[in-house]
XYZ file of C-alpha atoms in Angstrom:
705
model
C 33.270 -7.388 -32.082
C 31.469 -8.749 -35.943
C 29.537 -5.224 -37.472
C 25.884 -6.332 -35.909
C 27.458 -5.403 -33.083
C 28.974 -1.808 -33.704
C 26.665 -0.859 -35.182
C 23.394 -0.503 -32.684
C 21.588 1.894 -34.665
C 21.314 -0.004 -36.950
C 19.834 -2.738 -35.834
C 16.095 0.871 -35.904
C 16.865 0.922 -39.481
C 14.290 -2.795 -40.812
C 11.245 -2.770 -39.977
C 9.384 -5.945 -39.818
C 6.690 -7.179 -42.105
C 3.349 -7.274 -40.820
C 2.480 -10.469 -41.863
C 4.801 -12.189 -39.880
C 8.292 -13.484 -39.537
C 10.267 -15.974 -39.560
C 13.467 -17.450 -38.586
C 14.790 -16.253 -42.793
C 13.112 -13.763 -42.585
C 14.473 -12.312 -39.549
C 17.921 -12.065 -41.466
C 17.068 -10.225 -44.214
C 15.685 -7.766 -42.844
C 19.139 -7.770 -40.452
C 20.999 -7.480 -43.146
C 19.033 -5.469 -45.030
C 15.919 -6.357 -46.727
C 12.956 -7.254 -45.844
C 10.557 -10.109 -44.351
C 8.937 -11.982 -47.606
C 10.785 -13.691 -50.251
C 7.897 -13.015 -52.218
C 8.492 -9.613 -52.236
C 9.259 -7.601 -56.301
C 13.028 -6.986 -56.531
C 12.094 -2.886 -55.866
C 11.092 -4.099 -52.818
C 14.536 -4.437 -51.610
C 16.958 -2.680 -50.180
C 19.769 -0.473 -52.733
C 23.021 -2.733 -52.296
C 25.436 -2.463 -50.021
C 29.221 -1.811 -51.483
C 31.231 -5.023 -52.070
C 34.282 -4.622 -50.187
C 32.154 -2.549 -46.676
C 31.694 -3.969 -43.207
C 28.024 -3.727 -44.066
C 27.865 -5.998 -46.693
C 30.171 -7.934 -44.686
C 27.391 -8.785 -42.567
C 24.879 -9.181 -44.348
C 27.275 -12.468 -46.543
C 27.672 -13.630 -42.620
C 23.627 -13.582 -42.566
C 23.279 -15.094 -46.221
C 25.170 -17.882 -44.716
C 23.433 -18.872 -42.104
C 19.928 -18.366 -44.372
C 21.497 -20.119 -47.175
C 21.825 -23.892 -47.453
C 23.600 -23.246 -51.004
C 26.349 -21.506 -49.466
C 29.195 -23.219 -47.467
C 29.788 -20.871 -44.010
C 28.730 -21.688 -39.871
C 25.167 -22.238 -39.538
C 26.209 -19.633 -36.337
C 24.358 -16.505 -35.695
C 27.476 -14.010 -36.010
C 24.902 -11.709 -33.462
C 23.774 -11.474 -29.756
C 20.455 -12.270 -29.952
C 20.269 -9.301 -27.126
C 22.127 -6.979 -28.446
C 18.664 -6.360 -31.497
C 15.399 -5.637 -30.674
C 13.179 -9.417 -32.015
C 9.739 -9.437 -32.981
C 6.780 -10.713 -31.278
C 6.433 -14.843 -31.739
C 4.773 -15.216 -35.438
C 1.902 -17.682 -35.707
C 3.155 -21.808 -35.964
C 6.878 -21.355 -35.182
C 5.998 -20.877 -31.011
C 8.000 -24.041 -30.345
C 10.265 -22.036 -30.638
C 9.793 -19.275 -29.326
C 8.814 -18.536 -25.608
C 7.633 -15.109 -24.527
C 10.336 -13.779 -20.973
C 8.240 -12.588 -18.290
C 10.818 -10.274 -17.097
C 10.943 -7.473 -20.338
C 7.759 -5.438 -21.613
C 8.997 -6.275 -25.165
C 7.721 -9.815 -25.222
C 8.853 -13.210 -27.920
C 12.505 -13.215 -27.361
C 13.555 -16.148 -28.571
C 14.131 -19.229 -26.202
C 17.678 -20.036 -27.383
C 21.557 -20.108 -27.553
C 23.336 -17.368 -29.056
C 24.476 -19.997 -30.779
C 22.346 -22.263 -32.121
C 19.424 -20.360 -34.281
C 15.766 -20.512 -34.082
C 14.284 -23.453 -35.625
C 11.364 -25.916 -35.652
C 10.793 -25.230 -39.644
C 12.118 -25.116 -43.258
C 13.732 -21.938 -44.192
C 11.217 -22.451 -47.444
C 8.145 -22.525 -43.754
C 10.291 -19.207 -42.636
C 10.536 -17.535 -46.038
C 7.456 -18.423 -47.803
C 4.292 -15.261 -45.287
C 1.938 -16.221 -43.069
C -2.137 -15.856 -44.409
C -3.113 -13.490 -41.790
C -5.558 -15.762 -39.695
C -9.081 -12.869 -39.420
C -8.315 -12.601 -35.385
C -6.666 -10.160 -36.404
C -7.946 -6.778 -34.193
C -8.236 -3.220 -36.345
C -5.176 -1.804 -33.928
C -2.844 -4.489 -35.909
C -2.516 -6.741 -32.747
C -3.386 -10.444 -33.602
C -4.522 -11.995 -30.527
C -3.040 -15.463 -30.621
C 0.429 -12.886 -30.041
C -0.695 -11.654 -26.933
C 1.572 -13.670 -23.872
C -0.745 -15.839 -21.594
C -0.073 -14.534 -18.033
C -1.350 -17.458 -16.287
C 1.176 -19.510 -18.856
C 4.237 -16.542 -17.958
C 3.756 -16.675 -14.140
C 3.637 -20.563 -14.107
C 7.331 -20.722 -16.098
C 8.846 -18.302 -13.973
C 7.514 -19.893 -11.256
C 9.093 -22.777 -12.411
C 12.844 -21.398 -13.545
C 13.325 -19.763 -9.537
C 10.854 -21.970 -7.152
C 13.731 -24.559 -7.124
C 17.433 -22.474 -6.456
C 18.747 -19.505 -5.742
C 18.339 -15.913 -6.479
C 21.518 -15.103 -5.527
C 21.966 -10.831 -5.938
C 25.884 -10.604 -6.825
C 25.349 -9.346 -10.710
C 24.242 -5.551 -11.583
C 21.128 -5.066 -13.445
C 20.252 -8.181 -13.308
C 16.598 -9.058 -13.413
C 14.348 -11.118 -10.967
C 12.069 -13.168 -10.839
C 8.350 -11.727 -10.558
C 6.801 -10.710 -7.327
C 4.143 -13.684 -7.462
C 7.395 -15.706 -7.578
C 8.015 -17.471 -4.595
C 12.131 -17.993 -3.658
C 14.544 -17.959 -1.684
C 16.798 -14.833 -1.923
C 20.345 -14.527 -1.764
C 21.961 -11.354 -0.547
C 25.664 -11.537 -2.134
C 25.656 -7.043 -2.652
C 22.556 -6.050 -4.287
C 19.461 -4.783 -1.970
C 16.800 -8.268 -2.433
C 13.859 -7.452 -4.614
C 11.530 -8.120 -1.915
C 13.033 -4.361 -0.484
C 13.483 -3.110 -3.467
C 11.931 -3.310 -7.903
C 12.987 -1.437 -10.808
C 11.185 0.635 -13.091
C 13.682 -0.540 -15.289
C 17.355 -2.856 -14.270
C 18.561 -0.190 -17.629
C 18.738 3.253 -17.278
C 19.626 6.304 -20.205
C 22.118 7.662 -19.580
C 21.517 10.499 -21.501
C 18.879 12.916 -20.012
C 17.082 12.824 -23.599
C 17.282 9.661 -24.214
C 14.535 9.594 -21.303
C 13.406 12.108 -22.341
C 12.529 9.837 -25.287
C 11.297 7.244 -23.935
C 7.907 8.314 -22.652
C 9.541 5.633 -19.343
C 8.963 6.622 -16.040
C 12.721 5.575 -14.196
C 11.488 4.919 -10.735
C 11.345 2.585 -8.013
C 9.073 0.265 -4.823
C 10.518 0.272 -1.826
C 9.662 -1.721 0.775
C 11.408 -1.820 3.596
C 10.201 -3.692 5.721
C 9.560 -6.273 3.464
C 8.595 -9.906 4.652
C 11.449 -12.273 4.086
C 10.483 -15.197 2.832
C 10.801 -19.000 5.281
C 14.612 -19.698 5.123
C 15.973 -16.153 4.465
C 17.729 -14.914 7.065
C 17.282 -12.023 9.244
C 19.143 -8.671 8.481
C 22.216 -8.949 10.093
C 23.169 -5.682 12.612
C 25.966 -4.242 14.055
C 26.905 -2.424 16.298
C 29.544 0.648 15.301
C 30.068 1.750 18.531
C 29.873 5.794 20.011
C 31.102 6.346 16.659
C 28.641 5.557 14.569
C 28.780 4.083 10.529
C 30.858 5.628 8.425
C 29.443 7.583 4.845
C 30.090 10.239 2.826
C 31.810 13.278 3.779
C 29.908 15.163 2.089
C 26.456 13.449 0.556
C 25.654 11.479 3.867
C 25.473 8.193 2.677
C 26.077 5.191 3.740
C 28.305 2.470 3.574
C 27.922 0.534 1.121
C 29.762 -2.724 -0.920
C 29.522 -0.070 -3.780
C 32.287 2.301 -3.255
C 35.545 2.102 -4.296
C 38.207 2.185 -1.420
C 41.783 4.341 -3.438
C 44.384 4.303 -2.186
C 44.957 1.485 -0.343
C 42.009 2.425 1.807
C 42.691 5.027 2.870
C 39.718 7.145 0.904
C 37.039 5.837 -0.704
C 34.829 7.493 -4.241
C 31.367 7.601 -3.234
C 28.999 7.060 -5.860
C 25.638 9.275 -5.201
C 28.270 12.808 -5.014
C 31.470 11.104 -7.191
C 33.346 12.974 -4.011
C 36.011 11.780 -2.467
C 36.012 10.650 1.987
C 38.865 10.241 4.166
C 38.777 6.265 6.015
C 38.166 7.124 10.036
C 41.234 5.496 12.021
C 39.351 2.740 13.820
C 37.972 2.094 10.545
C 41.033 1.507 8.217
C 41.967 -1.821 6.838
C 43.931 -1.950 3.625
C 43.051 -3.157 0.597
C 44.316 -6.081 -1.758
C 45.554 -5.793 -5.733
C 41.909 -5.211 -6.807
C 41.216 -2.662 -4.699
C 39.322 -4.401 -2.399
C 39.296 -4.698 1.420
C 40.804 -7.933 3.210
C 37.890 -8.083 5.336
C 35.156 -7.399 3.071
C 33.227 -10.656 3.248
C 33.372 -10.784 7.414
C 32.025 -6.741 7.501
C 28.074 -6.630 6.306
C 28.224 -2.711 5.179
C 30.812 -4.107 2.456
C 29.385 -7.418 1.636
C 24.843 -7.272 1.561
C 22.777 -4.557 -0.140
C 20.883 -4.631 3.026
C 21.512 -4.881 6.709
C 21.093 -2.901 9.931
C 23.015 -1.390 13.021
C 22.341 0.020 16.188
C 22.793 3.978 16.350
C 25.059 5.239 18.364
C 23.908 5.982 22.474
C 24.017 8.936 24.650
C 23.504 10.158 27.277
C 19.954 11.627 28.912
C 17.799 11.838 26.122
C 18.340 12.254 22.873
C 17.243 15.032 19.851
C 16.043 13.398 16.586
C 14.303 15.485 14.022
C 11.417 15.505 12.553
C 9.686 17.060 9.705
C 6.527 18.021 8.676
C 5.358 18.870 5.338
C 4.902 22.338 5.303
C 6.905 24.281 8.312
C 10.041 24.233 9.607
C 11.670 20.822 11.010
C 10.558 21.003 14.628
C 12.999 18.783 17.706
C 11.371 16.248 19.851
C 12.662 15.440 23.210
C 12.567 11.072 23.390
C 14.040 9.368 26.467
C 16.979 6.941 25.868
C 14.835 4.828 27.212
C 11.584 5.352 26.420
C 9.195 2.222 24.602
C 6.774 3.013 22.110
C 3.466 3.052 22.898
C -0.001 1.641 21.485
C -3.226 3.699 22.914
C -6.739 2.429 22.024
C -9.243 5.125 21.857
C -12.480 3.554 21.359
C -15.493 5.401 20.841
C -18.489 4.884 22.778
C -21.500 7.239 21.397
C -25.136 5.173 21.401
C -24.568 4.049 17.876
C -21.216 1.818 18.654
C -22.099 -0.004 21.668
C -26.068 -0.373 20.037
C -23.784 -2.042 16.607
C -21.400 -3.818 19.344
C -18.724 -2.521 17.993
C -17.705 -1.712 22.074
C -18.113 -5.497 22.781
C -16.456 -6.823 19.534
C -13.412 -4.575 19.805
C -13.019 -4.810 23.771
C -12.945 -8.403 23.413
C -10.777 -8.493 20.247
C -8.248 -6.158 22.601
C -7.878 -8.834 25.417
C -7.130 -11.620 23.085
C -3.576 -9.437 21.364
C -2.607 -8.805 24.557
C 0.709 -11.182 24.909
C 1.593 -10.304 20.916
C 2.149 -7.121 20.259
C 5.100 -6.354 18.359
C 9.130 -7.103 20.290
C 12.081 -7.788 18.655
C 14.016 -10.673 17.276
C 14.517 -13.405 19.633
C 12.332 -11.105 23.026
C 9.904 -12.724 25.497
C 8.019 -10.509 26.285
C 6.705 -6.636 24.440
C 8.370 -3.741 26.335
C 5.785 -1.954 24.752
C 3.762 0.846 27.337
C -1.151 0.569 26.599
C -2.900 3.192 26.961
C -6.423 3.232 26.927
C -9.004 6.488 25.917
C -13.386 6.053 25.126
C -13.982 9.162 24.268
C -18.120 10.829 23.134
C -19.276 14.032 23.426
C -15.764 13.579 26.203
C -12.790 11.922 26.501
C -11.997 9.034 28.788
C -8.729 8.583 29.929
C -7.358 5.533 32.920
C -4.864 5.266 34.547
C -3.131 2.065 34.434
C -0.362 2.539 37.517
C 0.637 -1.238 38.505
C 0.172 0.523 42.315
C -2.951 0.613 41.819
C -5.754 -2.155 42.946
C -8.358 -0.820 39.986
C -7.867 1.188 37.002
C -8.957 4.979 38.377
C -11.037 6.525 34.745
C -10.186 10.406 34.745
C -12.602 12.819 32.488
C -11.786 16.022 30.930
C -15.214 17.925 28.834
C -13.880 20.719 27.804
C -12.639 19.480 24.297
C -11.159 23.304 22.732
C -8.155 24.188 24.202
C -7.308 20.420 25.621
C -5.616 20.173 28.425
C -4.718 17.039 29.744
C -4.012 16.048 33.537
C -0.260 14.633 34.317
C -1.642 12.059 35.958
C 0.738 8.357 36.907
C 0.104 4.997 34.374
C -2.173 6.648 31.651
C 1.025 4.529 29.161
C 2.005 1.400 31.460
C 4.544 -0.636 30.577
C 2.642 -4.055 29.139
C 4.594 -6.425 30.744
C 3.922 -4.690 34.461
C -0.684 -3.930 33.690
C -0.979 -6.494 32.229
C -3.773 -7.653 34.325
C -5.139 -4.380 35.395
C -5.651 -3.634 31.498
C -7.444 -7.005 30.050
C -10.199 -6.569 33.419
C -10.769 -2.593 32.252
C -11.500 -3.607 28.474
C -13.411 -6.248 30.347
C -15.608 -3.652 31.567
C -16.114 -1.216 29.309
C -18.807 -2.591 28.026
C -20.988 -2.315 31.096
C -19.117 0.643 32.194
C -21.845 2.545 28.265
C -23.658 -0.167 27.983
C -26.674 2.309 29.199
C -25.471 4.878 26.836
C -26.884 8.021 25.214
C -24.106 9.970 24.574
C -24.807 10.356 20.411
C -22.901 13.405 19.712
C -18.754 12.175 18.863
C -15.827 14.750 18.959
C -13.191 12.475 16.531
C -9.954 15.530 16.401
C -9.729 15.939 20.449
C -8.855 11.938 20.824
C -5.641 12.145 18.598
C -4.876 15.439 20.048
C -5.427 13.437 23.363
C -3.442 10.199 22.210
C -0.694 12.684 20.904
C -0.633 14.098 23.575
C 0.112 11.020 26.070
C 2.965 10.239 23.898
C 4.634 13.665 24.553
C 3.860 13.702 27.301
C 6.329 9.689 27.654
C 9.058 11.092 24.938
C 7.955 8.306 23.874
C 6.986 7.637 20.080
C 3.699 5.268 19.308
C 0.964 4.093 17.713
C -2.689 5.103 18.011
C -5.705 2.453 16.816
C -8.812 4.224 16.532
C -12.405 2.267 16.679
C -14.219 5.042 15.416
C -17.661 4.438 14.997
C -20.459 7.444 14.827
C -19.939 10.087 12.204
C -17.879 12.976 14.052
C -19.924 16.931 14.442
C -17.567 18.935 12.589
C -16.807 21.394 15.633
C -15.340 20.134 18.240
C -17.389 21.839 20.887
C -19.970 19.354 21.909
C -23.570 19.356 20.173
C -21.822 21.598 17.424
C -23.256 19.249 14.260
C -22.396 21.635 11.972
C -20.058 20.133 9.631
C -21.209 16.668 10.149
C -23.513 16.463 7.075
C -20.238 17.667 5.211
C -22.050 14.965 1.945
C -25.778 16.772 2.294
C -24.344 20.862 2.414
C -24.165 22.897 -0.042
C -20.478 23.709 -0.385
C -20.332 20.213 -1.449
C -17.184 19.750 -3.671
C -14.480 19.780 -0.642
C -15.910 15.949 -0.076
C -12.542 14.803 -1.098
C -10.499 17.242 1.241
C -9.768 16.843 4.967
C -10.829 19.997 7.257
C -8.325 22.361 8.344
C -8.876 21.010 12.051
C -7.591 17.115 9.986
C -4.958 18.865 8.421
C -3.077 20.463 11.489
C -3.521 17.051 13.747
C -1.857 14.837 11.223
C 1.303 17.171 10.812
C 1.148 16.848 14.181
C 1.284 13.179 14.548
C 3.731 12.888 12.119
C 6.121 15.530 14.171
C 5.895 13.381 17.123
C 6.745 10.092 15.571
C 2.756 8.822 15.673
C 0.763 7.069 13.226
C -2.862 6.646 12.748
C -4.541 2.974 12.021
C -8.108 4.073 11.511
C -11.404 1.153 11.974
C -14.329 2.401 10.870
C -17.743 0.654 11.904
C -20.079 2.455 10.470
C -23.507 2.175 7.438
C -23.869 5.894 7.176
C -20.874 8.404 5.063
C -18.801 9.125 8.765
C -16.028 11.750 5.754
C -13.282 9.217 5.467
C -11.141 12.328 4.247
C -11.192 14.152 6.765
C -10.702 11.628 9.514
C -8.427 9.420 7.645
C -5.579 11.989 6.651
C -4.307 11.415 9.419
C -3.656 8.004 8.558
C -2.136 8.913 4.552
C 0.903 10.839 5.562
C 1.377 8.680 9.142
C 2.616 5.789 7.704
C -1.040 4.332 8.898
C -4.186 2.442 7.923
C -7.827 2.812 7.105
C -10.018 -0.618 7.939
C -13.510 -0.481 6.137
C -16.209 -2.227 8.082
C -20.415 -1.973 6.602
C -21.900 -4.245 9.352
C -20.589 -5.696 12.422
C -23.576 -8.134 11.877
C -22.318 -9.993 9.605
C -19.990 -12.838 10.152
C -17.407 -12.324 7.618
C -16.903 -8.532 8.999
C -16.736 -9.213 11.754
C -14.349 -12.074 10.942
C -12.108 -9.926 8.349
C -11.625 -7.267 11.157
C -10.515 -9.488 13.885
C -7.527 -10.641 10.688
C -7.140 -7.357 10.460
C -6.628 -6.270 14.124
C -3.610 -9.541 14.713
C -2.536 -9.182 11.363
C -1.761 -5.190 12.718
C -0.965 -6.279 16.357
C 2.347 -8.960 14.737
C 3.465 -7.731 11.424
C 7.474 -5.604 12.205
C 7.122 -2.549 12.865
C 9.121 0.411 13.137
C 8.510 4.002 14.788
C 8.929 7.368 14.217
C 10.884 7.050 10.853
C 13.016 8.912 8.811
C 13.999 7.508 5.123
C 16.679 9.582 2.538
C 16.492 8.028 -0.640
C 20.419 8.195 -2.367
C 21.124 7.650 -6.024
C 24.236 8.068 -8.548
C 24.376 11.927 -9.489
C 23.540 12.731 -12.410
C 19.780 11.430 -11.760
C 17.983 13.500 -8.903
C 14.380 12.122 -6.307
C 12.004 14.111 -8.077
C 8.395 12.611 -6.279
C 7.748 10.001 -3.314
C 4.177 9.160 -3.207
C 2.992 6.657 -0.626
C 1.807 6.912 3.329
C 4.513 9.171 4.195
C 4.941 12.916 4.664
C 7.842 15.134 3.081
C 10.147 17.000 4.479
C 11.979 20.486 4.751
C 14.670 18.297 2.943
C 12.728 17.923 -0.963
C 10.744 14.508 -1.305
C 14.443 12.859 -1.050
C 13.316 12.839 3.047
C 10.818 11.478 4.190
C 9.076 12.177 7.730
C 6.372 8.681 8.861
C 5.114 8.177 12.224
C 5.386 4.830 12.050
C 6.493 2.261 9.073
C 5.486 -1.134 8.969
C 6.452 -4.774 6.662
C 2.945 -3.891 4.727
C 4.314 -0.323 3.432
C 5.005 0.803 0.402
C 6.958 4.060 -1.523
C 7.319 4.129 -5.722
C 9.980 7.029 -5.406
C 10.615 8.140 -9.591
C 14.471 10.137 -10.650
C 14.742 12.140 -12.872
C 17.901 13.256 -14.955
C 20.405 16.124 -14.461
C 23.203 15.137 -16.588
C 24.457 12.369 -17.910
C 25.329 8.830 -17.043
C 28.225 6.790 -16.787
C 27.779 3.495 -18.184
C 30.761 2.344 -16.500
C 29.936 2.379 -13.063
C 26.283 2.177 -13.015
C 23.535 3.896 -11.451
C 23.492 3.100 -7.209
C 20.091 3.370 -5.173
C 20.204 3.710 -1.388
C 17.021 3.607 0.859
C 18.016 4.464 4.340
C 15.301 3.814 6.688
C 16.002 5.212 10.581
C 13.149 4.517 12.930
C 12.597 2.814 16.506
C 12.380 -0.626 17.766
C 9.681 -1.754 19.889
C 12.387 -2.241 22.582
C 12.909 2.299 21.819
C 16.224 0.778 20.198
C 17.385 3.407 17.613
C 18.587 1.406 14.587
C 18.990 2.255 10.834
C 18.312 -0.337 7.716
C 20.736 0.414 4.627
C 18.869 -0.998 0.966
C 21.353 -0.407 -2.317
C 21.041 -1.682 -5.662
C 23.490 -0.643 -8.486
C 21.360 -0.485 -11.980
C 23.274 -0.967 -15.773
C 22.905 2.455 -17.443
C 22.856 2.524 -21.344
C 22.764 4.302 -24.062
C 20.898 2.811 -26.294
C 17.222 2.782 -25.304
C 16.536 -0.757 -26.665
C 18.564 -1.881 -22.856
C 16.314 0.478 -20.746
C 12.870 -1.299 -22.592
C 14.322 -4.603 -23.313
C 15.193 -4.629 -18.545
C 11.613 -3.088 -17.459
C 9.539 -4.457 -15.560
C 5.970 -4.677 -15.968
C 4.434 -5.388 -12.653
C 6.613 -2.280 -11.025
C 5.283 -0.745 -12.966
C 2.019 -1.543 -12.590
C 2.708 -0.417 -8.781
C 4.383 3.015 -10.028
C 1.199 4.274 -11.162
C -1.208 3.396 -9.235
C 0.720 5.373 -5.715
C 1.155 8.508 -7.717
C -2.634 8.576 -9.555
C -3.284 7.603 -5.719
C -1.257 10.764 -4.339
C -2.649 12.757 -6.567
C -4.578 16.222 -5.461
C -7.935 15.310 -6.357
C -9.257 18.616 -9.219
C -11.374 21.137 -7.743
C -14.223 20.568 -9.948
C -17.991 19.470 -10.384
C -18.583 16.468 -7.026
C -21.973 15.444 -8.534
C -22.562 13.154 -11.317
C -24.990 16.057 -11.728
C -22.589 18.409 -12.976
C -20.169 16.323 -14.610
C -19.938 17.352 -18.348
C -22.197 15.147 -20.780
C -19.816 12.838 -23.532
C -20.251 13.652 -27.077
């Protein structure tokens, strides 16, 4: 090993010239000289002692850069081991920007040949200032072209496979269309990190000022040609897990004692291998059946959770509350409940007829498991204005029956059969009901609308049926602030005296949102309104339950109507899981310090998250903090475990595992950083930040000096 590889601290002692640096200037800078050959002798660094290792290293560089000296014309150092300057003006033909690194401008030549393209005389002479340099010392000509970087990455990975068999391998950009082969690490579609080389010490991490985080998208869509995640049935014994931290089996578990025990990288403890799972290891310590087991050869896989007789109890978590236990039937498939605002404003704007028309066309496109011909979901319909209207969809009835609930302050729903029915048994009845709803409320004059009781009714229906589900709310009229009919005391929160709370949800909405999460229910809110409706309150349930908020200013425009059709169709057809619990594991020495996204943090801290539902469009940002020293030999391992209910009612667990490098040199952390992942993390964190208690009116904002 040469001196330049064994002394990384020496790399930071040479400062590149601000006038640009060619090949000769780079070599002289690394040898202890300034980049410009026109500097006076006094500008040179003190001479190194003859015969020293550093002097020998300098002589090697002189042999390469000086034609008068003999010696092999090759680099005695690895280009990836040192920080290099940006591409100087006039040498763009031999330099290229690395689209995967925050340190742009790495040479595009190999390790055995110097960056060429011009003579030593041209490289050693300083370049005149182009005159375009900004006051911050940045030359716009040296900034990488984003379009060109995207194009180069597409050309690089578009014609080949990205194989995830290397620890800390930089992935293609998220905009690149490529095929990923899972060979032990999770696909970058599921897990992306802000850097693929974490600092090994807390001091180095603090010095870098770089957030160590990951963007997790457990249900990300796979590209065409990529196989679905393998699914294995673990039987009644369940999956093999660490006896200490509960992490699931993955390719980075180290088997010892001929396969009788395994080492967990997350808690550094040893666990016994169950006798049903035992298989001996080969000379390298790897199990002989590792290729036939998805949990030992894949970075992402699923397994079916063991079924128990009768009902099963799943622990649920809600923010700020103790864990609740909700009873779920073993055969209780999830449900979709449509809650439709039928007030006079919704009817006059055409929202009711548009919603019912689109729902009729999508009844055959409800979510289903892969390979199933028809959906196993149940369906329910609720309309509301001042009161609640429930509909019995029992197949034994010739037509649906309406039940009106007028008392909404202490909501109690009647125990009537048929409020939630499998769509395969009542498809024609639901279609008939949706066709009749616009005519049933065509002459309504009711302008008062209640919102929280409608959500409570949907949650209560799911609770009585013992199944998770989703509420699709189609809302138009600004709701009354009180659940009592006729109360409009808080509908104009935008004109009230306490308008500083405009971005804070009302207390009643917070309690309803927590109830949704606790019972495995998500809320998707479709808003059709030209006036303020208080999204901070109405959308709070969507924010923490894994749902979404869709807003349309005017349904009179064909563009808005078509956008609504596309959004609703996408909502029905994307992959989805219900009643989800997500757990994040990370190597010992790191801890999960925060998680940001449409979720609710459970009592287990930010590493344990609860979601009413999760789909392929939902992503979360997870931030890590050092608690101790990391081992560069073992690196860093991150695991995301998601337990959810499939559309068929089967309980499943999806596991994503990713391994990263670990280094004591910050240059490796920055070289392997990902700009787009950093941007996504900052956006997620900013969106989840609480609104500061400050002036809400522009007139109250302090003037800038």
